[in-house]
Amino acid sequence: MEVLAGDIGGTNTRLALYRIEENRPGEALLESTYPSRNFDSLEAILDDFSEHFSWRIQRACFGIAGPVVNQSCETTNLPWKITARAITDRFGFDDTWLINDLEANAWGISALSPKDFHLLNPGRADQPGNASIVSAGTGLGEAGLYWDGSVHRPFSSEGGHTDFSPSNELEFALYQTLAEKYGHVSWERLVSGPGLEAIHSFLRTYRRTPTPGWLKQEMHKLGGAPAISNAAMARKDPICDEALNLFIHLYGREAGNHALKIMASSGVYLGGGIAPRILQRLKQPIFLKAFFDKGRMRHLMEAIPVKVILNDRAALLGAARYAAIQ
């Protein structure tokens, strides 16, 4: 059986065709990546992708960055409305499913191998229980994996849109700056690619330090967040360095918040495109110090394994696996 899997993000849309063997996706038969904002709908991307294969697709599943309600989704960072019924009718699939992109990532975890992870905190690896996945990229996605006594069962959330809470004077000044601009300040406003840019911009003003010309050129060429993180990783600019450290601190705080809320005793996974790119900095104490810093619950936090997902196809594999087992 062939299934079509999709990872629909605010920056890129990745599609892959998989042959399913024993309810698991094998090697991709075909895979393509599209810049999401160059298209006015998912259907337009599927039109292009479908020109490149002749297999009959029985099932399709798409992990989408946005809340999925009754198999319909208005994407958070794109002006798209996606419905499973419209896709099924237009492309002739037997079945189509829409799931949240972080739920797709969660389904993909079991399809990965040990080399697809980097261990940040060993914790207690033998603990059964729930797990958490928190992914910073274009936005901030959060999902859980409920332990039913035998297997983990993924579920979605929109936890990245909950209220950001500053914990010191600097963070409160940052909060005030963003509140003036957006009104509501969520964790996603800070722990994401655009969030890193917002932190950097705030610090330039707060520290009264203008952006150097070379960095402006890099930001124009690469985009804001990649240029800032590259400069920080290379220790080329102190404001970029401070911005990345604050970003990582906030990432650790919110990953810890989510872990506590769902009692993720068996593990926390960091997904998304940012974590692998800043892995060397994540290995430093900043992230785990913030993750552990939960007052009387510190002992629980220290026992939770924390892993970075290195395989950027986790959501695709998860969407394919979801379609296979329905």
Short mmCIF file of C-alpha atoms in Angstrom, two decimals:
data_model
loop_
_atom_site.label_atom_id
_atom_site.label_comp_id
_atom_site.label_asym_id
_atom_site.label_seq_id
_atom_site.Cartn_x
_atom_site.Cartn_y
_atom_site.Cartn_z
CA MET A 1 0.00 0.00 0.00
CA GLU A 2 1.22 3.50 -0.88
CA VAL A 3 0.40 6.47 1.35
CA LEU A 4 0.99 10.17 0.89
CA ALA A 5 2.39 12.00 3.91
CA GLY A 6 2.72 15.73 4.38
CA ASP A 7 4.40 18.07 6.85
CA ILE A 8 2.67 21.43 6.37
CA GLY A 9 4.59 24.29 7.97
CA GLY A 10 4.53 28.04 7.83
CA THR A 11 7.84 28.12 5.96
CA ASN A 12 7.97 24.86 4.01
CA THR A 13 5.59 22.11 2.97
CA ARG A 14 7.21 18.71 2.58
CA LEU A 15 5.43 15.83 0.85
CA ALA A 16 6.53 12.21 0.56
CA LEU A 17 5.15 9.03 -0.91
CA TYR A 18 5.80 5.91 1.17
CA ARG A 19 5.24 2.21 0.66
CA ILE A 20 3.87 0.73 3.88
CA GLU A 21 5.24 -2.57 5.15
CA GLU A 22 3.87 -4.11 8.36
CA ASN A 23 2.19 -0.81 9.28
CA ARG A 24 5.47 1.08 9.05
CA PRO A 25 6.76 3.42 6.33
CA GLY A 26 9.78 2.23 4.38
CA GLU A 27 12.04 4.38 2.25
CA ALA A 28 10.33 7.29 0.53
CA LEU A 29 9.42 6.53 -3.09
CA LEU A 30 9.24 10.25 -3.84
CA GLU A 31 9.81 13.37 -1.76
CA SER A 32 9.60 17.10 -2.48
CA THR A 33 9.77 20.33 -0.48
CA TYR A 34 7.86 23.47 -1.42
CA PRO A 35 8.06 27.04 -0.04
CA SER A 36 4.61 27.32 1.53
CA ARG A 37 4.10 31.04 0.97
CA ASN A 38 4.61 30.66 -2.79
CA PHE A 39 1.26 28.84 -3.02
CA ASP A 40 -2.27 29.92 -2.17
CA SER A 41 -3.41 26.49 -0.95
CA LEU A 42 -2.28 22.98 -0.11
CA GLU A 43 -4.24 21.75 -3.14
CA ALA A 44 -2.02 23.85 -5.41
CA ILE A 45 1.06 22.11 -4.02
CA LEU A 46 -0.59 18.69 -4.36
CA ASP A 47 -1.38 19.49 -8.00
CA ASP A 48 2.32 19.95 -8.68
CA PHE A 49 3.43 16.94 -6.63
CA SER A 50 0.90 14.60 -8.29
CA GLU A 51 2.39 15.30 -11.72
CA HIS A 52 5.54 13.41 -10.74
CA PHE A 53 4.16 9.93 -9.95
CA SER A 54 1.75 7.36 -11.34
CA TRP A 55 0.99 5.30 -8.23
CA ARG A 56 -2.58 5.20 -6.99
CA ILE A 57 -2.71 6.71 -3.52
CA GLN A 58 -5.09 4.95 -1.15
CA ARG A 59 -4.50 7.00 1.97
CA ALA A 60 -3.10 10.43 2.78
CA CYS A 61 -2.28 12.12 6.07
CA PHE A 62 -1.05 15.66 6.60
CA GLY A 63 0.53 17.05 9.76
CA ILE A 64 -0.43 20.73 9.81
CA ALA A 65 0.88 23.65 11.86
CA GLY A 66 -2.44 24.72 13.32
CA PRO A 67 -5.43 23.43 15.31
CA VAL A 68 -7.31 20.61 13.58
CA VAL A 69 -11.03 20.50 14.44
CA ASN A 70 -13.41 18.04 12.75
CA GLN A 71 -10.82 17.30 10.05
CA SER A 72 -10.54 20.96 9.13
CA CYS A 73 -7.74 23.43 9.83
CA GLU A 74 -7.15 27.13 9.40
CA THR A 75 -3.37 27.26 9.44
CA THR A 76 -1.76 29.47 12.08
CA ASN A 77 1.01 31.02 9.98
CA LEU A 78 -0.50 30.71 6.48
CA PRO A 79 -3.75 32.06 4.97
CA TRP A 80 -4.96 28.54 4.15
CA LYS A 81 -8.08 26.59 5.08
CA ILE A 82 -7.60 22.85 4.66
CA THR A 83 -10.31 20.18 4.87
CA ALA A 84 -9.82 16.45 4.55
CA ARG A 85 -13.06 16.03 2.57
CA ALA A 86 -12.04 18.57 -0.08
CA ILE A 87 -8.68 16.86 -0.59
CA THR A 88 -10.24 13.38 -0.75
CA ASP A 89 -12.82 14.51 -3.31
CA ARG A 90 -10.37 16.42 -5.49
CA PHE A 91 -7.56 13.87 -5.64
CA GLY A 92 -9.50 10.62 -5.39
CA PHE A 93 -7.86 9.21 -2.28
CA ASP A 94 -9.77 6.53 -0.37
CA ASP A 95 -9.17 8.36 2.90
CA THR A 96 -7.49 11.57 4.04
CA TRP A 97 -6.62 12.56 7.61
CA LEU A 98 -5.50 15.88 9.01
CA ILE A 99 -3.57 15.92 12.28
CA ASN A 100 -1.62 18.61 14.09
CA ASP A 101 2.03 18.79 12.99
CA LEU A 102 3.29 18.10 16.50
CA GLU A 103 0.98 15.11 16.76
CA ALA A 104 2.57 13.90 13.51
CA ASN A 105 6.02 14.38 15.07
CA ALA A 106 4.88 12.40 18.08
CA TRP A 107 3.68 9.53 15.88
CA GLY A 108 7.05 9.62 14.13
CA ILE A 109 9.16 9.16 17.25
CA SER A 110 8.67 5.38 17.29
CA ALA A 111 9.76 5.20 13.64
CA LEU A 112 13.16 6.74 14.42
CA SER A 113 16.38 4.97 15.38
CA PRO A 114 18.76 5.80 18.26
CA LYS A 115 21.06 7.75 15.92
CA ASP A 116 18.17 10.16 15.26
CA PHE A 117 18.39 11.58 18.80
CA HIS A 118 20.90 13.48 20.89
CA LEU A 119 20.59 12.95 24.63
CA LEU A 120 20.73 16.18 26.67
CA ASN A 121 19.68 14.71 30.01
CA PRO A 122 19.75 10.96 30.73
CA GLY A 123 17.29 11.20 33.61
CA ARG A 124 15.76 7.86 34.52
CA ALA A 125 15.34 6.01 31.26
CA ASP A 126 13.35 3.17 32.87
CA GLN A 127 10.39 5.33 33.93
CA PRO A 128 7.07 4.48 32.26
CA GLY A 129 4.64 7.32 31.78
CA ASN A 130 3.67 10.15 29.50
CA ALA A 131 6.08 11.95 27.18
CA SER A 132 6.20 15.45 25.73
CA ILE A 133 7.39 16.99 22.48
CA VAL A 134 8.11 20.71 22.20
CA SER A 135 9.26 22.05 18.84
CA ALA A 136 10.52 25.54 18.04
CA GLY A 137 10.57 26.53 14.37
CA THR A 138 8.43 29.02 12.49
CA GLY A 139 6.13 28.70 15.50
CA LEU A 140 6.15 26.79 18.78
CA GLY A 141 4.40 23.43 18.73
CA GLU A 142 3.62 21.26 21.73
CA ALA A 143 2.11 17.79 21.95
CA GLY A 144 1.92 14.89 24.35
CA LEU A 145 2.18 11.13 24.26
CA TYR A 146 -0.20 9.49 26.73
CA TRP A 147 1.06 6.21 28.21
CA ASP A 148 -1.86 3.76 28.33
CA GLY A 149 0.11 1.05 30.12
CA SER A 150 1.31 -0.59 26.92
CA VAL A 151 2.04 2.06 24.27
CA HIS A 152 2.29 5.81 23.86
CA ARG A 153 -0.71 7.46 22.22
CA PRO A 154 0.01 10.93 20.79
CA PHE A 155 -2.35 13.85 21.29
CA SER A 156 -2.15 17.43 20.07
CA SER A 157 -2.26 20.72 21.94
CA GLU A 158 -1.90 24.43 21.21
CA GLY A 159 0.19 25.05 24.30
CA GLY A 160 2.58 27.34 22.45
CA HIS A 161 -0.15 29.98 22.42
CA THR A 162 -0.53 30.11 26.21
CA ASP A 163 0.48 33.26 28.10
CA PHE A 164 4.18 34.03 28.44
CA SER A 165 5.15 34.84 32.03
CA PRO A 166 8.27 36.95 32.67
CA SER A 167 10.40 35.91 35.63
CA ASN A 168 12.81 38.85 36.05
CA GLU A 169 13.23 42.54 35.21
CA LEU A 170 14.75 41.93 31.77
CA GLU A 171 12.00 39.51 30.76
CA PHE A 172 9.35 41.90 32.03
CA ALA A 173 10.78 44.68 29.84
CA LEU A 174 10.75 42.23 26.93
CA TYR A 175 7.15 41.32 27.72
CA GLN A 176 6.10 44.98 27.80
CA THR A 177 7.74 45.63 24.42
CA LEU A 178 5.91 42.71 22.80
CA ALA A 179 2.62 43.49 24.56
CA GLU A 180 2.67 46.98 23.04
CA LYS A 181 3.08 45.40 19.61
CA TYR A 182 0.83 42.32 19.83
CA GLY A 183 -1.44 42.73 22.84
CA HIS A 184 -1.34 39.06 23.81
CA VAL A 185 2.17 37.69 24.31
CA SER A 186 2.35 33.91 23.97
CA TRP A 187 5.34 31.62 24.40
CA GLU A 188 5.40 31.27 20.62
CA ARG A 189 6.17 35.00 20.32
CA LEU A 190 9.53 34.23 21.95
CA VAL A 191 10.38 30.55 21.48
CA SER A 192 10.39 30.40 17.68
CA GLY A 193 12.40 31.76 14.76
CA PRO A 194 10.45 35.04 14.79
CA GLY A 195 10.79 34.98 18.58
CA LEU A 196 14.58 34.93 18.38
CA GLU A 197 14.39 37.91 16.04
CA ALA A 198 12.09 39.72 18.50
CA ILE A 199 14.47 39.05 21.40
CA HIS A 200 17.42 40.31 19.34
CA SER A 201 15.57 43.48 18.30
CA PHE A 202 14.53 44.16 21.90
CA LEU A 203 18.08 43.73 23.21
CA ARG A 204 19.47 46.13 20.59
CA THR A 205 17.17 48.82 21.98
CA TYR A 206 17.50 47.80 25.64
CA ARG A 207 21.31 47.74 25.48
CA ARG A 208 21.44 50.77 23.17
CA THR A 209 23.64 48.87 20.75
CA PRO A 210 22.91 49.29 17.02
CA THR A 211 22.97 46.36 14.61
CA PRO A 212 26.34 46.22 12.81
CA GLY A 213 26.34 46.51 9.02
CA TRP A 214 27.77 43.04 8.42
CA LEU A 215 24.95 41.50 10.47
CA LYS A 216 22.32 43.45 8.55
CA GLN A 217 23.77 41.97 5.34
CA GLU A 218 23.69 38.46 6.80
CA MET A 219 20.11 38.92 7.98
CA HIS A 220 19.08 40.09 4.53
CA LYS A 221 20.82 37.13 2.90
CA LEU A 222 19.96 34.30 5.31
CA GLY A 223 16.96 35.62 7.22
CA GLY A 224 16.91 37.07 10.71
CA ALA A 225 16.94 34.01 12.96
CA PRO A 226 19.62 32.03 11.04
CA ALA A 227 21.92 35.05 10.88
CA ILE A 228 21.47 35.81 14.58
CA SER A 229 22.04 32.21 15.67
CA ASN A 230 25.08 31.83 13.37
CA ALA A 231 26.65 34.99 14.79
CA ALA A 232 25.95 33.80 18.32
CA MET A 233 27.33 30.31 17.74
CA ALA A 234 30.52 31.84 16.30
CA ARG A 235 30.71 34.40 19.16
CA LYS A 236 30.87 37.20 16.58
CA ASP A 237 28.47 39.61 18.30
CA PRO A 238 27.64 40.00 22.02
CA ILE A 239 23.99 40.99 21.47
CA CYS A 240 23.39 37.97 19.23
CA ASP A 241 25.08 35.85 21.89
CA GLU A 242 22.83 37.26 24.63
CA ALA A 243 19.75 36.87 22.42
CA LEU A 244 20.44 33.19 21.75
CA ASN A 245 21.17 32.50 25.41
CA LEU A 246 17.89 34.14 26.45
CA PHE A 247 16.04 32.20 23.74
CA ILE A 248 17.51 28.92 25.03
CA HIS A 249 16.67 29.85 28.63
CA LEU A 250 13.04 30.51 27.67
CA TYR A 251 12.93 27.30 25.61
CA GLY A 252 14.07 25.37 28.67
CA ARG A 253 11.49 27.07 30.89
CA GLU A 254 8.59 26.31 28.59
CA ALA A 255 9.70 22.74 27.84
CA GLY A 256 9.76 22.24 31.60
CA ASN A 257 6.32 23.82 31.97
CA HIS A 258 4.83 21.44 29.43
CA ALA A 259 6.56 18.44 30.99
CA LEU A 260 5.07 19.27 34.39
CA LYS A 261 1.59 19.90 33.05
CA ILE A 262 1.31 16.45 31.48
CA MET A 263 3.70 14.69 33.89
CA ALA A 264 6.05 13.63 31.10
CA SER A 265 8.07 11.25 33.26
CA SER A 266 9.27 9.06 30.37
CA GLY A 267 10.82 11.86 28.34
CA VAL A 268 10.80 15.26 26.68
CA TYR A 269 11.67 15.53 22.99
CA LEU A 270 12.82 18.75 21.35
CA GLY A 271 11.72 18.81 17.73
CA GLY A 272 11.60 21.46 15.04
CA GLY A 273 14.32 22.95 12.91
CA ILE A 274 16.02 25.20 15.47
CA ALA A 275 17.22 22.72 18.11
CA PRO A 276 19.55 20.71 15.82
CA ARG A 277 21.08 23.91 14.45
CA ILE A 278 21.96 25.22 17.92
CA LEU A 279 22.79 21.83 19.43
CA GLN A 280 26.25 22.85 20.63
CA ARG A 281 24.71 25.69 22.64
CA LEU A 282 21.90 23.46 23.94
CA LYS A 283 24.58 21.17 25.39
CA GLN A 284 25.69 24.00 27.66
CA PRO A 285 23.98 24.38 31.08
CA ILE A 286 21.55 27.16 30.06
CA PHE A 287 18.71 24.96 28.75
CA LEU A 288 18.75 22.29 31.45
CA LYS A 289 19.20 24.83 34.25
CA ALA A 290 15.97 26.53 33.15
CA PHE A 291 14.26 23.16 32.54
CA PHE A 292 15.10 21.91 36.04
CA ASP A 293 14.25 25.18 37.83
CA LYS A 294 10.76 24.26 39.04
CA GLY A 295 11.11 24.83 42.77
CA ARG A 296 9.82 21.87 44.78
CA MET A 297 9.46 19.81 41.58
CA ARG A 298 13.15 20.02 40.68
CA HIS A 299 13.75 16.38 41.64
CA LEU A 300 11.05 15.29 39.17
CA MET A 301 12.53 17.41 36.39
CA GLU A 302 16.04 16.04 36.88
CA ALA A 303 14.68 12.50 36.43
CA ILE A 304 13.11 13.24 33.02
CA PRO A 305 15.17 12.20 29.96
CA VAL A 306 15.53 15.05 27.45
CA LYS A 307 16.38 14.34 23.81
CA VAL A 308 16.82 16.46 20.68
CA ILE A 309 15.27 14.97 17.53
CA LEU A 310 17.91 15.17 14.79
CA ASN A 311 15.88 13.60 11.96
CA ASP A 312 13.93 16.33 10.17
CA ARG A 313 11.58 13.73 8.63
CA ALA A 314 9.94 12.79 11.93
CA ALA A 315 6.65 14.52 11.05
CA LEU A 316 6.55 12.91 7.59
CA LEU A 317 7.21 9.47 9.03
CA GLY A 318 4.59 10.09 11.71
CA ALA A 319 1.95 11.17 9.20
CA ALA A 320 2.68 8.07 7.11
CA ARG A 321 2.48 5.82 10.16
CA TYR A 322 -0.80 7.40 11.24
CA ALA A 323 -2.32 6.73 7.81
CA ALA A 324 -1.02 3.17 7.83
CA ILE A 325 -2.62 2.11 11.11
CA GLN A 326 -6.09 3.61 10.59
#
